[in-house]
Coordinates of C-alpha atoms and ligand atoms in Angstrom, one line a residue:
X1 CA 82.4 102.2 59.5
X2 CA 79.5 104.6 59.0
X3 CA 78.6 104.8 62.7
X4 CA 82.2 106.6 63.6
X5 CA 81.5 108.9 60.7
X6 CA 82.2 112.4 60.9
X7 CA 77.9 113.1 61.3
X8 CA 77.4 110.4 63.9
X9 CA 80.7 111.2 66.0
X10 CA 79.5 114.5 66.7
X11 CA 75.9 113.5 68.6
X12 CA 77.8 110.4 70.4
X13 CA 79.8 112.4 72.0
X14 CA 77.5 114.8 73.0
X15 CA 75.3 111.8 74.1
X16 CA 78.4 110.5 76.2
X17 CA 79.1 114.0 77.9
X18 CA 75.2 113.8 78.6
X19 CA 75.9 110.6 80.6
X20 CA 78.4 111.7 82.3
X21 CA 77.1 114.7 83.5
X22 CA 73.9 112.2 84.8
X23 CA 76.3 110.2 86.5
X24 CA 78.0 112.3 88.2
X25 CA 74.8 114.6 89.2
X26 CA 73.8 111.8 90.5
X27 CA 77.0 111.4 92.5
X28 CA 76.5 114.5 94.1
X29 CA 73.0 114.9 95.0
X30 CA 74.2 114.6 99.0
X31 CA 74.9 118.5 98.3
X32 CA 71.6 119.1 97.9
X33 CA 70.0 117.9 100.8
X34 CA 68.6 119.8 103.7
X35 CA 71.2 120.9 105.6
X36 CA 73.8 119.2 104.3
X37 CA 77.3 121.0 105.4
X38 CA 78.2 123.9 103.2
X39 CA 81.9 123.8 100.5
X40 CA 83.4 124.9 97.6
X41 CA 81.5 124.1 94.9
X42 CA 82.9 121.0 93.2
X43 CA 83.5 120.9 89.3
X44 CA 82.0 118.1 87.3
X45 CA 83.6 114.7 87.8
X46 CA 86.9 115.9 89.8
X47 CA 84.8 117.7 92.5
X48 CA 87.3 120.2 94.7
X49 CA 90.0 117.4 93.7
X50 CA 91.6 120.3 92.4
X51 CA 90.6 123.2 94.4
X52 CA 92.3 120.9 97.4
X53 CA 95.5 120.0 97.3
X54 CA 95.9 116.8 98.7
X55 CA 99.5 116.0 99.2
X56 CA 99.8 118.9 101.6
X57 CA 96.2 119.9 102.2
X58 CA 96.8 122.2 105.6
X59 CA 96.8 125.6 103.4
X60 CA 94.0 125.4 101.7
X61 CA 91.8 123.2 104.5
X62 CA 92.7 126.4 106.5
X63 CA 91.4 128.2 104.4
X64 CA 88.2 126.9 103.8
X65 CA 88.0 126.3 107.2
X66 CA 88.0 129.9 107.8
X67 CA 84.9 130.5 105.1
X68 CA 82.8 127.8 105.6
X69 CA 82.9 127.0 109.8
X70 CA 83.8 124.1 111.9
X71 CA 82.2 121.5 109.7
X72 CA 82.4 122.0 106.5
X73 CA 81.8 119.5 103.1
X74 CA 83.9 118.4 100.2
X75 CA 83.7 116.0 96.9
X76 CA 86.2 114.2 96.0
X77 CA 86.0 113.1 92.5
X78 CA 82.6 110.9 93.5
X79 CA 83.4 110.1 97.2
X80 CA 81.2 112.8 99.1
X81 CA 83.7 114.4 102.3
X82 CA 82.7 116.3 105.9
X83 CA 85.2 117.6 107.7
X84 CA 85.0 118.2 110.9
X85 CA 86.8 120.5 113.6
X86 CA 87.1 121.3 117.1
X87 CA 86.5 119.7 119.9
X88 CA 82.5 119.7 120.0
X89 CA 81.5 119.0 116.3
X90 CA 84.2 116.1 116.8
X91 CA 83.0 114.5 119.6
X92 CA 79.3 114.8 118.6
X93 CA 80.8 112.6 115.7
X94 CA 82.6 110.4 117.0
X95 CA 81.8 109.8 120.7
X96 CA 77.8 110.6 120.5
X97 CA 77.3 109.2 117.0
X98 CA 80.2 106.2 117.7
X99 CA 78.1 103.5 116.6
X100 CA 77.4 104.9 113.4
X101 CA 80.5 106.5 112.5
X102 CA 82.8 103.5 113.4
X103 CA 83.1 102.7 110.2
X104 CA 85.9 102.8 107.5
X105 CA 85.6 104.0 103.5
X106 CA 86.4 100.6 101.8
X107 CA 90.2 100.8 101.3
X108 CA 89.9 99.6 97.3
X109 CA 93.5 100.4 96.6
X110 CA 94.5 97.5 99.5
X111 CA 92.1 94.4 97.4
X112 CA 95.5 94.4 95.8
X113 CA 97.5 93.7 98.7
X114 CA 95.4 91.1 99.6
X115 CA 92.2 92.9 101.5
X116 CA 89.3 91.2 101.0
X117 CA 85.3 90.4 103.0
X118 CA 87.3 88.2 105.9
X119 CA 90.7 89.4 105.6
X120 CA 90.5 93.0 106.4
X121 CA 93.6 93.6 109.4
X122 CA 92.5 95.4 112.2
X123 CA 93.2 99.1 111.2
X124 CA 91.2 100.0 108.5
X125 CA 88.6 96.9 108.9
X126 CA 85.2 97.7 108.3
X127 CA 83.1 98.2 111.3
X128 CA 81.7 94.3 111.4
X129 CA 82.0 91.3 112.6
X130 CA 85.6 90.7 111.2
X131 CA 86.6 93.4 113.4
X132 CA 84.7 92.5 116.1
X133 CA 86.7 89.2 116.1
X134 CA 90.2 90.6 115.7
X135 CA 89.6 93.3 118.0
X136 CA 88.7 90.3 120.6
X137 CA 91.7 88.5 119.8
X138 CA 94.0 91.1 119.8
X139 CA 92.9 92.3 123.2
X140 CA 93.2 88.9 124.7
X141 CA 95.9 87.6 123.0
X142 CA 97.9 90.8 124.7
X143 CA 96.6 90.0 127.9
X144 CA 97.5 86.4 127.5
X145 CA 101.5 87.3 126.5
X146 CA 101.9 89.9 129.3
X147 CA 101.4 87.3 131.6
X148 CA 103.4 84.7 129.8
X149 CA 107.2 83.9 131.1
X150 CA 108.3 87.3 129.6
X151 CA 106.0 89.9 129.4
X152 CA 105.8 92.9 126.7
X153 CA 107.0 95.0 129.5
X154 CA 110.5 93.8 129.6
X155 CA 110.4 93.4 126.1
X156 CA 110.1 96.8 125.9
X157 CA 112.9 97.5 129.1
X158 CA 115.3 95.3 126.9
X159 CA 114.9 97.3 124.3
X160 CA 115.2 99.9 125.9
X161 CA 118.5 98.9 127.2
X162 CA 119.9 98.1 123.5
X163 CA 118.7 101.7 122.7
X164 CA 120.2 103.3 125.1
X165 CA 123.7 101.1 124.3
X166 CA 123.5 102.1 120.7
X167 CA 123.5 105.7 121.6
X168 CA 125.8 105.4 123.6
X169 CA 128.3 103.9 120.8
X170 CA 127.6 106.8 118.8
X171 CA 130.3 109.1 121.6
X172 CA 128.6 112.3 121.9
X173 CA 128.9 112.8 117.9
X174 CA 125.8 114.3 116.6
X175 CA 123.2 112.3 114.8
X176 CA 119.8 111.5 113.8
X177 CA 118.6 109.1 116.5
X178 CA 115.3 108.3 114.0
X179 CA 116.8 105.4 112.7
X180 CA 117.4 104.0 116.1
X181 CA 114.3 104.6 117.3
X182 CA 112.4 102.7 114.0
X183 CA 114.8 100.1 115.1
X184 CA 114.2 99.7 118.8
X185 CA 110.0 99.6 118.3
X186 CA 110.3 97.4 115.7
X187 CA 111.9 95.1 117.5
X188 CA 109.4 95.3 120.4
X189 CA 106.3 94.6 117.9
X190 CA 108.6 91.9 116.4
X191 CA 108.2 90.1 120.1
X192 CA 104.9 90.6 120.2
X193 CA 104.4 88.6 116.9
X194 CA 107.3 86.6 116.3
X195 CA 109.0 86.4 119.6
X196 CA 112.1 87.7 117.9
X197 CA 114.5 90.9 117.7
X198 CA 116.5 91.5 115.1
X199 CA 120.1 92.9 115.4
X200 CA 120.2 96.4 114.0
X201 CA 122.4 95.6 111.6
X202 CA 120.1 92.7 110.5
X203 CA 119.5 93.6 106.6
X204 CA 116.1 92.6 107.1
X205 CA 114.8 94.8 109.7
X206 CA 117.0 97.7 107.3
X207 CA 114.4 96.1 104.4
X208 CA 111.5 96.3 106.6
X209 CA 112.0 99.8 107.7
X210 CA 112.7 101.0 103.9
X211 CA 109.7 99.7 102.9
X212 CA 107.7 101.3 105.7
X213 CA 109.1 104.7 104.6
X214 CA 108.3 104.0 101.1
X215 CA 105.3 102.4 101.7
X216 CA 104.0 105.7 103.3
X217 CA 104.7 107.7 100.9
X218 CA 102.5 105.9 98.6
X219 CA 99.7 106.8 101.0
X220 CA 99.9 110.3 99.8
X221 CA 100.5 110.6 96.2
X222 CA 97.6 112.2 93.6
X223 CA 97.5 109.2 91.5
X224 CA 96.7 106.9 94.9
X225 CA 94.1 109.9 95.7
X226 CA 92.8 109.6 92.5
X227 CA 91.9 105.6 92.1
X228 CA 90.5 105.7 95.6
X229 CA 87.7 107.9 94.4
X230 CA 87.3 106.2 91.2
X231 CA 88.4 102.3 92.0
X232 CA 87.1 101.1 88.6
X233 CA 90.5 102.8 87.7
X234 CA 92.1 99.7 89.4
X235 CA 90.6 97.3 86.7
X236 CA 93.6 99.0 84.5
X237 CA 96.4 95.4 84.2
X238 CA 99.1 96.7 86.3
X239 CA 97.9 100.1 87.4
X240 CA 97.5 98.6 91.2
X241 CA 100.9 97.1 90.9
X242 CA 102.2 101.1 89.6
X243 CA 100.4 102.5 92.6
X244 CA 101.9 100.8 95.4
X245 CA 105.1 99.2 95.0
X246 CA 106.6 99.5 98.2
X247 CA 103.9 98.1 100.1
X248 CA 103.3 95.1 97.7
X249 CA 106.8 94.4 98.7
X250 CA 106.5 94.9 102.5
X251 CA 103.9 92.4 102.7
X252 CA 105.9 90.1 100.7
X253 CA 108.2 90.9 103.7
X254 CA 105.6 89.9 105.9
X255 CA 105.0 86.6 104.1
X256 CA 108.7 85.6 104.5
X257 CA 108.7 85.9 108.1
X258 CA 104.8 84.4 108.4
X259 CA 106.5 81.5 106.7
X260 CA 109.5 81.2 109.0
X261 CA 107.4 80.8 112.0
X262 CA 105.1 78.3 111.0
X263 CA 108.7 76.2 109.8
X264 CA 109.6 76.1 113.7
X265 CA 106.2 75.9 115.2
X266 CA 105.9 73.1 117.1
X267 CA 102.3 72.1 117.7
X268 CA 102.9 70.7 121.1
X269 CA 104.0 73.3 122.6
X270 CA 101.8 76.4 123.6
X271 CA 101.5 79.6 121.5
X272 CA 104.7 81.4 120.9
X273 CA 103.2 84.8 120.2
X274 CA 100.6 86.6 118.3
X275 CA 101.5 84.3 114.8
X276 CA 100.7 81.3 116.6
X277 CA 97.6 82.0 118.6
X278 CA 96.2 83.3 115.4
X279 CA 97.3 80.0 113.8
X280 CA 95.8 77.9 116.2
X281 CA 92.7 80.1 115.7
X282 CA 92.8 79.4 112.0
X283 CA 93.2 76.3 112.9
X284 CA 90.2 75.9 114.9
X285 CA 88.0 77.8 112.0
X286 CA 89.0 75.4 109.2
X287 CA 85.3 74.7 107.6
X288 CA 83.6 78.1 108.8
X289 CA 83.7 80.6 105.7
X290 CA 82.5 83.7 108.3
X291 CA 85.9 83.2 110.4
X292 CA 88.2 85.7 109.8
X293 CA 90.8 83.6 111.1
X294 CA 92.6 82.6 108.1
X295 CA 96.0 83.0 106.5
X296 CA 94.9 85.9 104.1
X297 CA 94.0 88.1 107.8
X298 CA 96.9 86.9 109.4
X299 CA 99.4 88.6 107.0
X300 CA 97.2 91.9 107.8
X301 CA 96.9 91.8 111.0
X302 CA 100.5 91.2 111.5
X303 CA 101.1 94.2 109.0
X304 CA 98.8 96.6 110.6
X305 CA 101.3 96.0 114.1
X306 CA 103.9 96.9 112.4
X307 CA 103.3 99.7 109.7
X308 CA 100.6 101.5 112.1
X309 CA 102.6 101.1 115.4
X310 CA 106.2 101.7 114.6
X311 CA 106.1 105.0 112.9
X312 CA 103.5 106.8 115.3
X313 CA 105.8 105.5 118.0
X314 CA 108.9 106.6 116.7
X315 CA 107.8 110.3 115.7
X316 CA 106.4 110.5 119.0
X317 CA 109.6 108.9 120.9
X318 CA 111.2 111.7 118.5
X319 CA 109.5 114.5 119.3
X320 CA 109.9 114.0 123.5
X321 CA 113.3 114.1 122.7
X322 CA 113.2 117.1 120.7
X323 CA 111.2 118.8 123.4
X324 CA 113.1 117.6 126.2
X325 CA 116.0 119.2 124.5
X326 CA 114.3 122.0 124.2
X327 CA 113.0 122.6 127.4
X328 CA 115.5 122.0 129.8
X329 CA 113.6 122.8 133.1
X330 CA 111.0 120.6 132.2
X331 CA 113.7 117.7 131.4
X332 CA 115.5 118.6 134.6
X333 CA 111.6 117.8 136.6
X334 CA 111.0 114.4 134.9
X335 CA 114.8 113.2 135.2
X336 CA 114.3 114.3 139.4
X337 CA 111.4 112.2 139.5
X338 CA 112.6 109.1 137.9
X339 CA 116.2 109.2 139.8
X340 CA 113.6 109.7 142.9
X341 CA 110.5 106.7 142.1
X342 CA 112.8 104.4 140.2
X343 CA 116.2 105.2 140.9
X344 CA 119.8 104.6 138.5
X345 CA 119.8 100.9 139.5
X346 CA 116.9 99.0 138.5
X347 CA 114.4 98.8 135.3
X348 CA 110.9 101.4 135.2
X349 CA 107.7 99.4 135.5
X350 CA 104.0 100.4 134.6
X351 CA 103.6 100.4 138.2
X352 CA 105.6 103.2 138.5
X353 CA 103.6 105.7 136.6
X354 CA 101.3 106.4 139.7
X355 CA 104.0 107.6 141.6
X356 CA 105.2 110.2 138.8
X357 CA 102.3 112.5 138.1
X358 CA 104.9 115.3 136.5
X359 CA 106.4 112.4 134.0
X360 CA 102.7 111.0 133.0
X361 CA 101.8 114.5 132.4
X362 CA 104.5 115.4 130.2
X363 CA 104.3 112.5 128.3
X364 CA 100.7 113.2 127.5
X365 CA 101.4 117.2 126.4
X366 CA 104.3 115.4 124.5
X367 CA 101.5 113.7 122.4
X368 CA 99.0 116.7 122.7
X369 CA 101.5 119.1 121.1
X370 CA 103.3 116.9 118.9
X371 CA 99.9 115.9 116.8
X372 CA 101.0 113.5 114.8
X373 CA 98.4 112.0 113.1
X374 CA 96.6 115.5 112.5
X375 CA 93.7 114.5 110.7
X376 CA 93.1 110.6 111.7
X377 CA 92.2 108.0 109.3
X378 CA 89.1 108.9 107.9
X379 CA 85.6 107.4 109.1
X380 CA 82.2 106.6 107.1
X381 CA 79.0 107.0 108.4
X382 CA 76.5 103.9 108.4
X383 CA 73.7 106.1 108.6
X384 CA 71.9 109.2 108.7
X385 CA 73.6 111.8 111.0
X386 CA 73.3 115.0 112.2
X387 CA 76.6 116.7 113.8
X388 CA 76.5 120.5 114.8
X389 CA 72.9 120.8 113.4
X390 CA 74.1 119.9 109.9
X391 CA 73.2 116.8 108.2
X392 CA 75.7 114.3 107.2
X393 CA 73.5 110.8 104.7
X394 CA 75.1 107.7 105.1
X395 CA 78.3 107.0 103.3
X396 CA 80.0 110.1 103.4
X397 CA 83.1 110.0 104.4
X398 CA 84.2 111.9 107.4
X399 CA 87.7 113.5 108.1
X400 CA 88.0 114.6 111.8
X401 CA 90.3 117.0 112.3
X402 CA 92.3 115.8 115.5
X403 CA 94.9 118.9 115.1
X404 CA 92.2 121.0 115.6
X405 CA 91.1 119.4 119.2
X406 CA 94.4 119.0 120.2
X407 CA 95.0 122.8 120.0
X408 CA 91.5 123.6 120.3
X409 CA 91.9 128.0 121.6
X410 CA 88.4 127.5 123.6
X411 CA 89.9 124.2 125.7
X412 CA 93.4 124.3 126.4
X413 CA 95.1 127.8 128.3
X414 CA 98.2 127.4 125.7
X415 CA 97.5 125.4 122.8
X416 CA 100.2 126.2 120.4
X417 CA 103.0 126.1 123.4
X418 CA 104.7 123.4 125.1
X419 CA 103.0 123.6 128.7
X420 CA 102.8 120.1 130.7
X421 CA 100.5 121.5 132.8
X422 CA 97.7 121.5 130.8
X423 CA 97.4 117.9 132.5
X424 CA 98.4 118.6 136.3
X425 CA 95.9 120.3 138.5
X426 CA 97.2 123.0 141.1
X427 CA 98.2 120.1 143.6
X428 CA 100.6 118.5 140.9
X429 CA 98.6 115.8 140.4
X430 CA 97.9 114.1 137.1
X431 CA 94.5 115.3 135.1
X432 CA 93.1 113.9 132.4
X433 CA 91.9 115.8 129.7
X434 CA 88.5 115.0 127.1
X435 CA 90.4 116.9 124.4
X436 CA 93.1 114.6 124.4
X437 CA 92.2 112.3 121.1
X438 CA 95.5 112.3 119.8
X439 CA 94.5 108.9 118.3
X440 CA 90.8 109.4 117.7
X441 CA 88.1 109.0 120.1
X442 CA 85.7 105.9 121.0
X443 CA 85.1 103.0 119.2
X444 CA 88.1 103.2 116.5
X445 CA 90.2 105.3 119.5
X446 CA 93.3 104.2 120.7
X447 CA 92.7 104.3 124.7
X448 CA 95.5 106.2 125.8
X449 CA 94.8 106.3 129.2
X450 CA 93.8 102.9 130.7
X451 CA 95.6 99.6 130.9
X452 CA 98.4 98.3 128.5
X453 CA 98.9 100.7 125.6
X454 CA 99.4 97.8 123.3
X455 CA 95.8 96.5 124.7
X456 CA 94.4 99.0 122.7
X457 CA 95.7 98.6 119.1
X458 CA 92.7 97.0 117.5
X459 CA 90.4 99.9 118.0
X460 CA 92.7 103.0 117.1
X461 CA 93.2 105.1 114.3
X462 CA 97.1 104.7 114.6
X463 CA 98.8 102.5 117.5
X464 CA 101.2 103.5 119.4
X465 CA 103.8 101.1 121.7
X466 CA 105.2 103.7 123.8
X467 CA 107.3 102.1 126.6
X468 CA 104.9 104.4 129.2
X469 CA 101.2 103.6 129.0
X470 CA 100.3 106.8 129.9
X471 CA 98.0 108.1 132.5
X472 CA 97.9 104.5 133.6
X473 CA 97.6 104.4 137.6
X474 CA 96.3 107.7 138.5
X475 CA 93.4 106.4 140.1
X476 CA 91.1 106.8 137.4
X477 CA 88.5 104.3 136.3
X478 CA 90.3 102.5 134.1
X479 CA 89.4 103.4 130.2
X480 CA 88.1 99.9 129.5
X481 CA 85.3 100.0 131.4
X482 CA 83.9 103.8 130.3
X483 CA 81.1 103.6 128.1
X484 CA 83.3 105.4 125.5
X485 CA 86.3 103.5 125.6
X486 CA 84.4 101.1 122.6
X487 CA 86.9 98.5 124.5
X488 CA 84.0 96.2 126.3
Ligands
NAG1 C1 92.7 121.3 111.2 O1 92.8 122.2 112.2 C2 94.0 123.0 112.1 C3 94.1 123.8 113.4 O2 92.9 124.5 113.7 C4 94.0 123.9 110.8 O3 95.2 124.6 110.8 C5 93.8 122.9 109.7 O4 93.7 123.7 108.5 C6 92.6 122.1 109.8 N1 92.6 121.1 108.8 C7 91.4 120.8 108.1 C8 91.5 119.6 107.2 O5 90.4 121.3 108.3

C-alpha cells in the first residue's frame, strides 16, 4: 500500500491536477486563435458553465451581449460556443456559410434513446447522407399523401372542425384552450403517420402529450447541460436512464404504436402513411448497412413529427389567439376577410391564402412576434469560418440567436409591437420579409413561405403544422426552388 502513502499521495495528485489542466488547455486553445470571437473568460474545466446560467440564459446572454458585440464566444465545460446575433452576422452564418454550418453537435445524451450512425431522425441528424435520405423521403412521401384519397389538408379542416366543437362544449366558461390545441395537432401528425386520430379523451394521446411536456423539460436541466459537454459522464450504469426519463418512456410510446401498425399492415395494399412507406423502404434496404431505412430510424423519425411539430404548433396556434384577443381591430380585419374569400358555409383551402393578403400577413407577424424558438437548435461548423470578420475553427458549436432577427431595431419599423404590417406594402398586399427566420434559415430552415408547410419538416430547426402554410400563393417564386431554400 506504499504507493497511496501519505508522501506519494501528495505528488499524484499534483501530477493529476497537472493533467487536467493539459487537457483542458488543450480544449480551449480555439480561444487563442486569430480572431477568434471575443467572451468571458472561462474557468478551468467548467468554462462560463457557471458564469451562464443555462436554464434561463436571456439575462446574462443579454448581458454579455451588450459587452462583447453581435458575435460573441463561450465554453462550455469543453464544447467551444459562438453566438451569434442580428440579422447580418446570422445570415452570413447560416445562409452564406450554409453548407458548412448545416451541421448538428452530436446529440450524446440521445445514443440512449436509441440514436445511432444510421438512425439519426430528421431533426437533429447530422448533416450527411442519413439526412440527405430522410430529408428526400420526407419530402416525397408528403407529396405522395396530399395527393392520396384524403389529403393532409382535410386532415387538418377535420380537425379543425373537432377543435372548434370542443370549444364550443366548454359554454363560454373560461379556460386554457392549450390542452386542446396539443390535442388537435397531434392528431393531424397522427394522420400523417399512422392514419389515425385519437379521441381526446383517449388515455393515450393524454400519455403522449405528458410525456412531451416532461420530455421537454429534460431538455433544459443543468445535469442534461452538463453530460452533453462531457458525454464520457454517460458511461455512469444508469446515469442516461436518471437524465431522461420522460423521453425514454415517450419513445417506448412510439414503439407501441410502431408495433400496432405493422399488426394491420397489409402488404397488398399500398402505403397507408408515413409508417408504411418507410417500412416498405426498410424493406427494400434489407442487406445495405448505409441505408438508413431501418427500424431503429423509423422510431425517430416518427418521434421527431411529433415532439418537434406539436408543441411549436400549439404555442404558436396559442399565441394568435392571445393576440387576436388582444387586438381586436386587427381580429375584426382577418374575420372580414375570411367571411368575404371563404365565406360561413364551406371549409378554407390553401388556395385561399392568395386571395387574403391581410390574414397571410398576420399570420406571419403572429410568428415574427411570438418567437418561439428564440435561440434555434444549435448548429456546428464542418469547417473553417469566418462570420462578421471573426474566425469561427471547425467544430464549434454555433447558437444563432433567432430572437434577435426577429426583433432586429435596424430591420423591422416596430419590432417589440404587434404591427401586421410589417409584411403588407402600402397597396395591402402581402410582402415577404428576409428577417423572417423564425425557424432558422437555409439548409436546416423550416421554409415558411413556399408550398406545404409540412413539406418542409426535414430541413427545420423546429416544424410547425399550422393549418395556413403561410405566404403560400402570393405570387412569389415558390421557396423550393430559391437557392437558399436548401429544399432542391
Ligand atoms: C438574443 O437576442 C435578444 C434580443 O436582442 C436578447 O435579449 C438576448 O439576450 C439574446 N440572446 C443571446 C443568447 O444572445
Amino acid at each position: 500500500m506504499g504507493l497511496l502513502s501519505g508522501d506519494t499521495l501528495g505528488p499524484l495528485a499534483v501530477a493529476l491536477l497537472i493533467f487536467l489542466l493539459l487537457l483542458d488547455l488543450m480544449h480551449r486553445r480555439s480561444r487563442w486563435a486569430p480572431r477568434y470571437p471575443p467572451g468571458p473568460t472561462p474557468l478551468p474545466v467548467l468554462g462560463n458553465l457557471l458564469q451562464v446560467d443555462f436554464e434561463d440564459p436571456r439575462p446574462s446572454f443579454n448581458q454579455l451581449r451588450r459587452r462583447f458585440g453581435n458575435v460573441f464566444s463561450l465554453q462550455q465545460v469543453w464544447t467551444p460556443v459562438v453566438v451569434l446575433n442580428g440579422l447580418a452576422a446570422v445570415r452570413e452564418a447560416l445562409v452564406y456559410h450554409s453548407q458548412d454550418t448545416a451541421d448538428r453537435p452530436p446529440p450524446a445524451v440521445y445514443e440512449h434513446l436509441g440514436y445511432g450512425p444510421r438512425a439519426e431522425g430528421v431533426i437533429l441528424a447530422r448533416y450527411g447522407d442519413a439526412w440527405r435520405e430522410q430529408r428526400r423521403f420526407s419530402l416525397t412521401t408528403l407529396r405522395n399523401f396530399g395527393l392520396g384519397k384524403k389529403s393532409l389538408e382535410q386532415w387538418v379542416t377535420e380537425e379543425a372542425s373537432c377543435l372548434c366543437a370542443a370549444f364550443a362544449d366548454q359554454a363560454g366558461r373560461p379556460f386554457s384552450p392549450m390542452d386542446l390545441l396539443n390535442k388537435a395537432v397531434s392528431n393531424v401528425i397522427a394522420s400523417l403517420t399512422f392514419r389515425c386520430r385519437f379521441e381526446y379523451n383517449d388515455p393515450r394521446i393524454i400519455k403522449l402529450l405528458d410525456l412531451t411536456e416532461d420530455g421537454l423539460k429534460e431538455e433544459f436541466n443543468l445535469v442534461r447541460k452538463v453530460v452533453e459537454a462531457v458525454p464520457v459522464l454517460l458511461r455512469i450504469p444508469g446515469l442516461a436512464a436518471k437524465v431522461v426519463p420522460a423521453q425514454k418512456a415517450f419513445m417506448a410510446l412510439i414503439d407501441e404504436l410502431i408495433a400496432e401498425q405493422k399488426m394491420t399492415r397489409d402488404p397488398t395494399q399500398p402505403p397507408r402513411h408515413l409508417t408504411d412507406a418507410f417500412l416498405d423502404e426498410v424493406k427494400e434496404a434489407k442487406g445495405n448497412p448505409e441505408s438508413s431505412f431501418n427500424d431503429e430510424n423509423l422510431r425517430l423519425v416518427v418521434a421527431d413529427l411529433f415532439s418537434a411539430g406539436m408543441v411549436t404548433t400549439s404555442t404558436t396556434l396559442a399565441w394568435a389567439l392571445l393576440l387576436m384577443i388582444l387586438h381586436p381591430d386587427v381580429q375584426r380585419r382577418v374575420q372580414q376577410e375570411i367571411d368575404e374569400v371563404i365565406g360561413q358555409v364551406r371549409r378554407p383551402e390553401m388556395g385561399d391564402q392568395a386571395l387574403m393578403p391581410f390574414t397571410v400577413a398576420v399570420v406571419h407577424e403572429v410568428q415574427r412576434f411570438a418567437d418561439i424558438v428564440p435561440l434555434g437548435l444549435p448548429h456546428m461548423t464542418s469547417r473553417d469560418i469566418e462570420v462578421q470578420g471573426f474566425h469561427i475553427p471547425k467544430g464549434t458549436t454555433l447558437i444563432t440567436n433567432l430572437s434577435s432577427v426577429l426583433k432586429d431595431e435596424t430591420v423591422w419599423e416596430k419590432p417589440f409591437r404587434f404591427h401586421p404590417e410589417h409584411f403588407l406594402d402600402a397597396q395591402g398586399r402581402f410582402v415577404k420579409q428576409e428577417a423572417f427566420i423564425p425557424f432558422s434559415a437555409a439548409s436546416r430552415r423550416f421554409a415558411s413561405d413556399g408550398g406545404r408547410v409540412l413539406s418542409s419538416c426535414a430541413d427545420s430547426d423546429a416544424v410547425i403544422f399550422l393549418p395556413w402554410s403561410p405566404g403560400q400563393g402570393q405570387g412569389s417564386p415558390s421557396s423550393t426552388s430559391s437557392p437558399q431554400s436548401g429544399l432542391d
